[in-house]
mmCIF file of C-alpha atoms and ligand atoms in Angstrom:
data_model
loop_
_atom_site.group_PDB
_atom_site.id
_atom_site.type_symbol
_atom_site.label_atom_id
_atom_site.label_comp_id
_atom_site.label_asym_id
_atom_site.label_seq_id
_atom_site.Cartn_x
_atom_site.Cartn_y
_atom_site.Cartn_z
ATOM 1 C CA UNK A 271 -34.546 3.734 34.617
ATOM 2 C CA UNK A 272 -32.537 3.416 31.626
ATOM 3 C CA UNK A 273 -30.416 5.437 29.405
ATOM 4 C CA UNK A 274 -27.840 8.079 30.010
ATOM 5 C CA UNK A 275 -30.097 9.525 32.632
ATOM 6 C CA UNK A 276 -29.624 6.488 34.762
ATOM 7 C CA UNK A 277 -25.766 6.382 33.708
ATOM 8 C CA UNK A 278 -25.212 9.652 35.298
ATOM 9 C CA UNK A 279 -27.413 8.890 38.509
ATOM 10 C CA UNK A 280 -24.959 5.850 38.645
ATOM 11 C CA UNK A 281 -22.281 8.037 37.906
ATOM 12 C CA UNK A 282 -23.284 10.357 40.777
ATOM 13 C CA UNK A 283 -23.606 7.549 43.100
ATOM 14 C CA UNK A 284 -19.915 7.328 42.858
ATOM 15 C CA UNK A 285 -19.136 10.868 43.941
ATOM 16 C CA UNK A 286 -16.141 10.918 46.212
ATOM 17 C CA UNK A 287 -16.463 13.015 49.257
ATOM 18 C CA UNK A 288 -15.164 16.229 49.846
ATOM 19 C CA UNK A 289 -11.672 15.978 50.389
ATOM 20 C CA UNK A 290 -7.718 15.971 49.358
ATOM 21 C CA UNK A 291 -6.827 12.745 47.810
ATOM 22 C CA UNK A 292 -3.200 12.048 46.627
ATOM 23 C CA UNK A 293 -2.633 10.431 42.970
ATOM 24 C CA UNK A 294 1.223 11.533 43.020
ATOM 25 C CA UNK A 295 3.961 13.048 44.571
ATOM 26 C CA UNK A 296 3.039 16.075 43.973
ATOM 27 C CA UNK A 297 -0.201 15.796 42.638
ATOM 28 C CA UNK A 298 -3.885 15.533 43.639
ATOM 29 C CA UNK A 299 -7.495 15.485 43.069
ATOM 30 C CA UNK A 300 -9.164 18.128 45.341
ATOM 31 C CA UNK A 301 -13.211 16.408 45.430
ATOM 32 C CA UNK A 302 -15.586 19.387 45.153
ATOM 33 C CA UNK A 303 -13.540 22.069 45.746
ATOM 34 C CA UNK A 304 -14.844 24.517 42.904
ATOM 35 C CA UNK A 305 -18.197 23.869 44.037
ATOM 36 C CA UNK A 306 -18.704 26.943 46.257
ATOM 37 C CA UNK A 307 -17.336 28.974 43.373
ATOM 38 C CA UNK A 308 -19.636 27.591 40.998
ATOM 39 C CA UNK A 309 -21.605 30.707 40.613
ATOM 40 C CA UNK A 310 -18.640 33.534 40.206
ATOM 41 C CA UNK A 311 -17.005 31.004 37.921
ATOM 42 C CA UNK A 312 -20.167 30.152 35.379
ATOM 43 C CA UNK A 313 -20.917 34.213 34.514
ATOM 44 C CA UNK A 314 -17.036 34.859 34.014
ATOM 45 C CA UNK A 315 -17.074 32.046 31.732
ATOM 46 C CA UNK A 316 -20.007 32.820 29.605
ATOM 47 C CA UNK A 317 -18.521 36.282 29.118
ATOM 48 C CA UNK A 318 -15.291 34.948 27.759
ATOM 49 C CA UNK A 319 -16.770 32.453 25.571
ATOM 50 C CA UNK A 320 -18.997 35.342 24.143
ATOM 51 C CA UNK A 321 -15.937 36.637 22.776
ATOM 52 C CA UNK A 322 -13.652 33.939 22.021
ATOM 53 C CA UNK A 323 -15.992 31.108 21.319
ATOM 54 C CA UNK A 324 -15.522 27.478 21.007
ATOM 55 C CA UNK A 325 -13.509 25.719 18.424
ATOM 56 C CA UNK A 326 -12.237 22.625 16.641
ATOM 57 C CA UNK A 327 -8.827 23.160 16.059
ATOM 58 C CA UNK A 328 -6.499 20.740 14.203
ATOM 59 C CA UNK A 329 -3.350 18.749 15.050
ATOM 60 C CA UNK A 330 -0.371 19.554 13.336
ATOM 61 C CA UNK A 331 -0.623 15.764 11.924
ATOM 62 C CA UNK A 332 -4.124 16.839 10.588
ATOM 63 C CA UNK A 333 -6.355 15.519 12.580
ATOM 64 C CA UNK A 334 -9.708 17.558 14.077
ATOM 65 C CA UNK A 335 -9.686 17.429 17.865
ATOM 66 C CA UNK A 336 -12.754 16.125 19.027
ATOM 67 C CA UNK A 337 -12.820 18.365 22.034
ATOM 68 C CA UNK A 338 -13.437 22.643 21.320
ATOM 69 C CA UNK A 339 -11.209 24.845 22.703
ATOM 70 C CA UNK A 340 -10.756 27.946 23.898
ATOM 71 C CA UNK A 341 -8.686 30.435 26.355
ATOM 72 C CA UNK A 342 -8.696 33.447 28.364
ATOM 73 C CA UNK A 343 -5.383 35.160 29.773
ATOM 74 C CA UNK A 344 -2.539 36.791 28.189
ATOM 75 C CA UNK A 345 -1.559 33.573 26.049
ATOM 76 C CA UNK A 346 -3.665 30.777 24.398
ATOM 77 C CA UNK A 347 -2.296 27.626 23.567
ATOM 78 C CA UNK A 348 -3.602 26.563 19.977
ATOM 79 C CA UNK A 349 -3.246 23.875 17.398
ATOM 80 C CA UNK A 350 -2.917 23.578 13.622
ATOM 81 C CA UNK A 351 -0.527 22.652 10.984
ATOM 82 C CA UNK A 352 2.177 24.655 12.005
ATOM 83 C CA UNK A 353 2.365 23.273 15.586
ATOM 84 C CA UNK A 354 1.525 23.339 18.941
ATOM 85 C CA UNK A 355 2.105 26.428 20.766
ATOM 86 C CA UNK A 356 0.967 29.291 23.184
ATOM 87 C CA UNK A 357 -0.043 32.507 20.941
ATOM 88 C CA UNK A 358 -0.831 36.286 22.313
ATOM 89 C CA UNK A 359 -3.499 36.481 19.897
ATOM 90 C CA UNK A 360 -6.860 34.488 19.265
ATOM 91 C CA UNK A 361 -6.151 32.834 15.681
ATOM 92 C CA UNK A 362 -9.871 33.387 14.703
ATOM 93 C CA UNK A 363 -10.396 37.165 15.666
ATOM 94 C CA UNK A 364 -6.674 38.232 15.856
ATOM 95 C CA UNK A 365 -7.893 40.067 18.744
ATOM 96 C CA UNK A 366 -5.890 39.368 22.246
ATOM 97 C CA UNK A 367 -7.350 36.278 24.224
ATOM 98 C CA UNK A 368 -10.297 37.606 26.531
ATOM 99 C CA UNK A 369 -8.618 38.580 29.969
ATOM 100 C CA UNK A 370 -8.525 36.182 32.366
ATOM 101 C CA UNK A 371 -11.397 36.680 34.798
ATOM 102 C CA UNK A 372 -9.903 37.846 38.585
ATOM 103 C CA UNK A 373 -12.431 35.093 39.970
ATOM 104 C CA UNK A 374 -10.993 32.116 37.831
ATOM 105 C CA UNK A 375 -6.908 33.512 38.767
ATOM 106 C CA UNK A 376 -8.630 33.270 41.924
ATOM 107 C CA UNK A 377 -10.126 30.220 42.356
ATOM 108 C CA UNK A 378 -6.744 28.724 40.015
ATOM 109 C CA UNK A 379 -4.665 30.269 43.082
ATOM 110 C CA UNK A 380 -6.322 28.990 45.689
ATOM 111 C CA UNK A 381 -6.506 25.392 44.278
ATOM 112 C CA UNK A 382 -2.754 24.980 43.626
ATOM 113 C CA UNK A 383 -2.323 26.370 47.213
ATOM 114 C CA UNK A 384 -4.334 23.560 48.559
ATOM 115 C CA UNK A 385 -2.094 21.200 46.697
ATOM 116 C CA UNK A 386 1.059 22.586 48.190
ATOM 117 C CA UNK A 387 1.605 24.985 45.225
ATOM 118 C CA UNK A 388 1.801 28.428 47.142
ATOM 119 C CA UNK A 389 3.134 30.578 44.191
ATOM 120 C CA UNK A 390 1.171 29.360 41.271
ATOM 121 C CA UNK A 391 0.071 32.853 39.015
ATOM 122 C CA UNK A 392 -1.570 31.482 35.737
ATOM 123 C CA UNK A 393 -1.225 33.616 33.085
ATOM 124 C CA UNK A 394 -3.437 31.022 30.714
ATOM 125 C CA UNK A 395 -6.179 29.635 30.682
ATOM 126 C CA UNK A 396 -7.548 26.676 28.053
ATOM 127 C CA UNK A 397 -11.317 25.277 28.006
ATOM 128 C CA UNK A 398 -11.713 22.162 26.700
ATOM 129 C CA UNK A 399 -15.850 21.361 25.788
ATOM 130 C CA UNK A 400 -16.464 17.779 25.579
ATOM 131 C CA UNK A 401 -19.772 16.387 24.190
ATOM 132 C CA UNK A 402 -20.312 12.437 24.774
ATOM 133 C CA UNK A 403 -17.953 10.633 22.314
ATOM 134 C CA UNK A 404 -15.206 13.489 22.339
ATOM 135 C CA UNK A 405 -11.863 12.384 24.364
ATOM 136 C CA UNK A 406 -8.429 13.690 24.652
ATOM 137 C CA UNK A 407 -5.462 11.509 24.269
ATOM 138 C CA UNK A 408 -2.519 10.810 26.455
ATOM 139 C CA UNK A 409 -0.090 13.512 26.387
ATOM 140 C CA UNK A 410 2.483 15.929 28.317
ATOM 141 C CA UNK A 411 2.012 19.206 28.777
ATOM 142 C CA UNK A 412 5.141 20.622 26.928
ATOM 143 C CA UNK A 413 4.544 23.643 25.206
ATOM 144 C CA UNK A 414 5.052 26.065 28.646
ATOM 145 C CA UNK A 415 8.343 28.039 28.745
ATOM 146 C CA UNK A 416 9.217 26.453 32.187
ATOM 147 C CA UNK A 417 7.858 23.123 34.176
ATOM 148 C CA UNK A 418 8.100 25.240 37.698
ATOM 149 C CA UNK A 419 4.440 25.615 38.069
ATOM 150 C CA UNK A 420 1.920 23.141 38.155
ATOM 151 C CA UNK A 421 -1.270 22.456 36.090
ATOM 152 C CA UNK A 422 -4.385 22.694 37.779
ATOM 153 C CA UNK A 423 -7.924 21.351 36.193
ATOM 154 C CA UNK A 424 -11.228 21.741 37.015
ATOM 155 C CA UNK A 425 -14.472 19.314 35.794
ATOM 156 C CA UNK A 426 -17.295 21.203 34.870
ATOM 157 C CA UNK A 427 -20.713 18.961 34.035
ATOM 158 C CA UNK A 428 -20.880 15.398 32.659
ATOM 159 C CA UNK A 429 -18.521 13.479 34.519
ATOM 160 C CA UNK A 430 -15.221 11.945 33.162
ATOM 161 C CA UNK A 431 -12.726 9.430 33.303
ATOM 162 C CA UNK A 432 -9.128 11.241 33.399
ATOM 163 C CA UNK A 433 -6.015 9.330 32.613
ATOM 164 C CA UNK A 434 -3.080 9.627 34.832
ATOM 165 C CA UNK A 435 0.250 8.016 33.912
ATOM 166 C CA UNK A 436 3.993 7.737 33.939
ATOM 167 C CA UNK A 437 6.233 9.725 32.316
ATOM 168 C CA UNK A 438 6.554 7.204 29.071
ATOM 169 C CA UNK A 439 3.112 6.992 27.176
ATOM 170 C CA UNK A 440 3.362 3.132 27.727
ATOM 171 C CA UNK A 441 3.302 3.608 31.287
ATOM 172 C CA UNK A 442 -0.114 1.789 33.130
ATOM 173 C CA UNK A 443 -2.755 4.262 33.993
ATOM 174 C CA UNK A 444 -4.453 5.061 36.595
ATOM 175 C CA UNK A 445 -8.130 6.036 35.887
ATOM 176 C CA UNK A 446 -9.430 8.433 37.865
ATOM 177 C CA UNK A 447 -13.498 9.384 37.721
ATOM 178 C CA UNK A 448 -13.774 13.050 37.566
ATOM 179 C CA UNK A 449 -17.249 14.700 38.826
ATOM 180 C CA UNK A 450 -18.590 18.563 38.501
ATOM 181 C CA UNK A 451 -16.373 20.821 40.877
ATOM 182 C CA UNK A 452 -13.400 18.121 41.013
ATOM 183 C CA UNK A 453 -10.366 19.888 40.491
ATOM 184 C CA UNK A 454 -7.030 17.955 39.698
ATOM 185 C CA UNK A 455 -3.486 19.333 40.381
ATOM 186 C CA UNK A 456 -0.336 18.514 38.964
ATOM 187 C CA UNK A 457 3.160 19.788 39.466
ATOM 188 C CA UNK A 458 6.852 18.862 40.271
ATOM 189 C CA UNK A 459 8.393 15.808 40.011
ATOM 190 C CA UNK A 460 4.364 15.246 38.307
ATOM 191 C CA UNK A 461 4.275 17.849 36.082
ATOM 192 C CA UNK A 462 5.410 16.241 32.852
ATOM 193 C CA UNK A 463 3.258 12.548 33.546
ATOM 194 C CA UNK A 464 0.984 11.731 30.506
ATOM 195 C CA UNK A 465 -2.467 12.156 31.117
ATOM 196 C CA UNK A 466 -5.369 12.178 29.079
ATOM 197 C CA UNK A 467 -9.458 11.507 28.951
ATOM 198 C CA UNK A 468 -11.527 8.773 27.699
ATOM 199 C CA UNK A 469 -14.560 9.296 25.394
ATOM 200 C CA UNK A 470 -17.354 11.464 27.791
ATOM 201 C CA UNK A 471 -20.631 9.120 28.333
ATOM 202 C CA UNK A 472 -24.085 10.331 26.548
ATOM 203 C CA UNK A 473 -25.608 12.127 29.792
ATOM 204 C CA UNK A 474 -27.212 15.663 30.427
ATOM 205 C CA UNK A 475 -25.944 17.047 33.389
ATOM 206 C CA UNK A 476 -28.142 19.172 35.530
ATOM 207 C CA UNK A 477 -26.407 22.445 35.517
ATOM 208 C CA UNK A 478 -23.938 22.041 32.312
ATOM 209 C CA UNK A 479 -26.489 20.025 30.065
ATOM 210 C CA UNK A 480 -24.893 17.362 27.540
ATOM 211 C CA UNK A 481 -21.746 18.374 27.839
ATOM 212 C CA UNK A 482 -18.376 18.302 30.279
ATOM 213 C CA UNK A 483 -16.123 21.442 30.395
ATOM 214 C CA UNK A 484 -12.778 21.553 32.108
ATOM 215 C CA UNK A 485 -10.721 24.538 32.508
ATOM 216 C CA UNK A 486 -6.707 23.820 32.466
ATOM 217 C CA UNK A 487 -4.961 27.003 34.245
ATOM 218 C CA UNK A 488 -0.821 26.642 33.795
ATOM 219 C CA UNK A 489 1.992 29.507 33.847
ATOM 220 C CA UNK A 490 2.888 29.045 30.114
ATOM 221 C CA UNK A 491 5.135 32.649 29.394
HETATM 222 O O1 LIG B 712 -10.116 17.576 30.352
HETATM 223 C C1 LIG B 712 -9.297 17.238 31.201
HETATM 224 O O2 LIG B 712 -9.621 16.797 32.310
HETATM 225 C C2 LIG B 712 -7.812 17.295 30.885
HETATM 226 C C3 LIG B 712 -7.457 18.288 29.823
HETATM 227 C C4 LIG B 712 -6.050 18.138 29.391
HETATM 228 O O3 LIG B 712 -5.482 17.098 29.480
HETATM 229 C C5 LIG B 712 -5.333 19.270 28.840
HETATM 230 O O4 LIG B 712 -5.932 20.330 28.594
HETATM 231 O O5 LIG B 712 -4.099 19.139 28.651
#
C-alpha cells in the first residue's frame, strides 16, 4: 500500500495505549480518553459550527492562519489586525459565540480532573480545523485574564505531531504524536510553555475525513 492511506495505517500502528502519560510537571497527555465521548461530542459540535462556522482569520502581522477557527462559550479568542484577544461576540455575525455545549464543559471538566486539575470551569472554547499542510506555530497561550487554570486539548481525526517546549521559544521540543481521542493537558508551573503543531500529513481519517480538529477549552474571563 502506498499513499496517505498507508501513512495513516502507519500512523495508527503507533497508537499509544490507553493511559496517563506525563510530559510535565503539571502536564499530560491522557491516550484515548475522549473516545467514549466521541458520539455526544461530534452532534454538539456540528451544531455549533452550523452557526459559527469555520474561518481563516489573520495575524495582527498580516499573515492568514493556515488553520480555521472557531469557538463556542461566552468568549472567543480571535485574530486580526488589531490583535489578539478574547471577544463576547463572533466578529463575522456579531451575534454571541454559540453556547458552549454542557457535554463538551463536561467532557473539558472531567479531563483536567484526570490531570490533577479539580476546579477547571471553561468558559471558552476554540476549534482549530487542520487540513494536511496547515500547522500552528510555537506559541504561549497569553491572551487569558489569569494563568490559574489549565489548557486542555483534544485531537479529533488525522493524527498530529504537537510541539511541547520550554518557556523561551528557543527551548528544544519535545514532539509528541497526537491520535483521535488524545487529549493533552496543561497547567501550572506548564501553563505558559510554548507549544505548537507541525504541518498535518495528507490522510483521510475514518470518522473525521481529510482533516484533524482539536478543541482547546481554557478559563479566559
Ligand atoms: O491543535 C493543537 O493541538 C494545539 C492548538 C493550540 O496550540 C492552540 O489552540 O493554542
Amino acid at each position: 500500500m502506498h499513499g496517505p492511506t498507508a501513512d495513516l495505517f502507519a500512523d495508527a500502528a503507533l497508537q499509544q495505549p490507553p493511559g496517563r502519560e506525563q510530559i510535565g510537571e503539571e502536564s499530560y497527555v491522557l491516550r484515548g480518553y475522549a473516545l467514549p465521548w466521541i458520539d455526544r461530542l461530534l452532534p454538539e459540535l456540528r451544531r455549533v459550527l452550523a452557526q459559527s462556522p469555520f474561518r481563516q482569520m489573520v495575524t495582527p502581522g498580516g499573515f492568514t492562519m493556515s488553520a480555521a477557527l472557531s469557538s463556542c462559550g461566552a468568549l472567543g479568542w480571535t485574530t486580526d489586525s488589531a490583535g489578539y484577544r478574547y471577544t463576547p461576540l463572533d466578529p463575522r455575525s456579531q451575534q454571541p459565540w454559540p453556547t458552549m455545549p454542557d457535554a463538551l464543559h463536561e467532557f473539558a471538566t472531567r479531563a483536567a480532573t484526570e490531570a490533577g486539575f479539580p476546579d477547571f470551569s471553561p468558559d471558552a472554547c476554540l476549534i482549530n480545523r487542520y487540513v494536511p499542510g496547515a500547522k500552528m506555530s510555537l506559541h504561549q497561550d497569553k491572551n487569558e485574564r489569569s494563568y490559574t487554570a489549565p489548557v486542555v486539548s483534544v485531537s479529533l481525526g488525522l493524527p498530529a505531531i504537537f510541539l511541547f517546549g520550554g518557556h523561551e521559544r528557543s527551548d528544544k521540543t519535545q514532539k509528541i504524536s497526537l491520535f483521535h481521542g488524545d487529549v493533552v493537558v496543561w497547567g501550572g508551573v506548564d501553563r505558559l510553555r510554548f507549544h505548537g503543531v507541525m504541518p498535518i500529513k495528507e490522510g483521510v481519517h475514518p470518522i473525521m475525513g481529510p482533516q484533524r480538529i482539536n478543541l482547546t477549552f481554557r478559563t479566559a474571563g
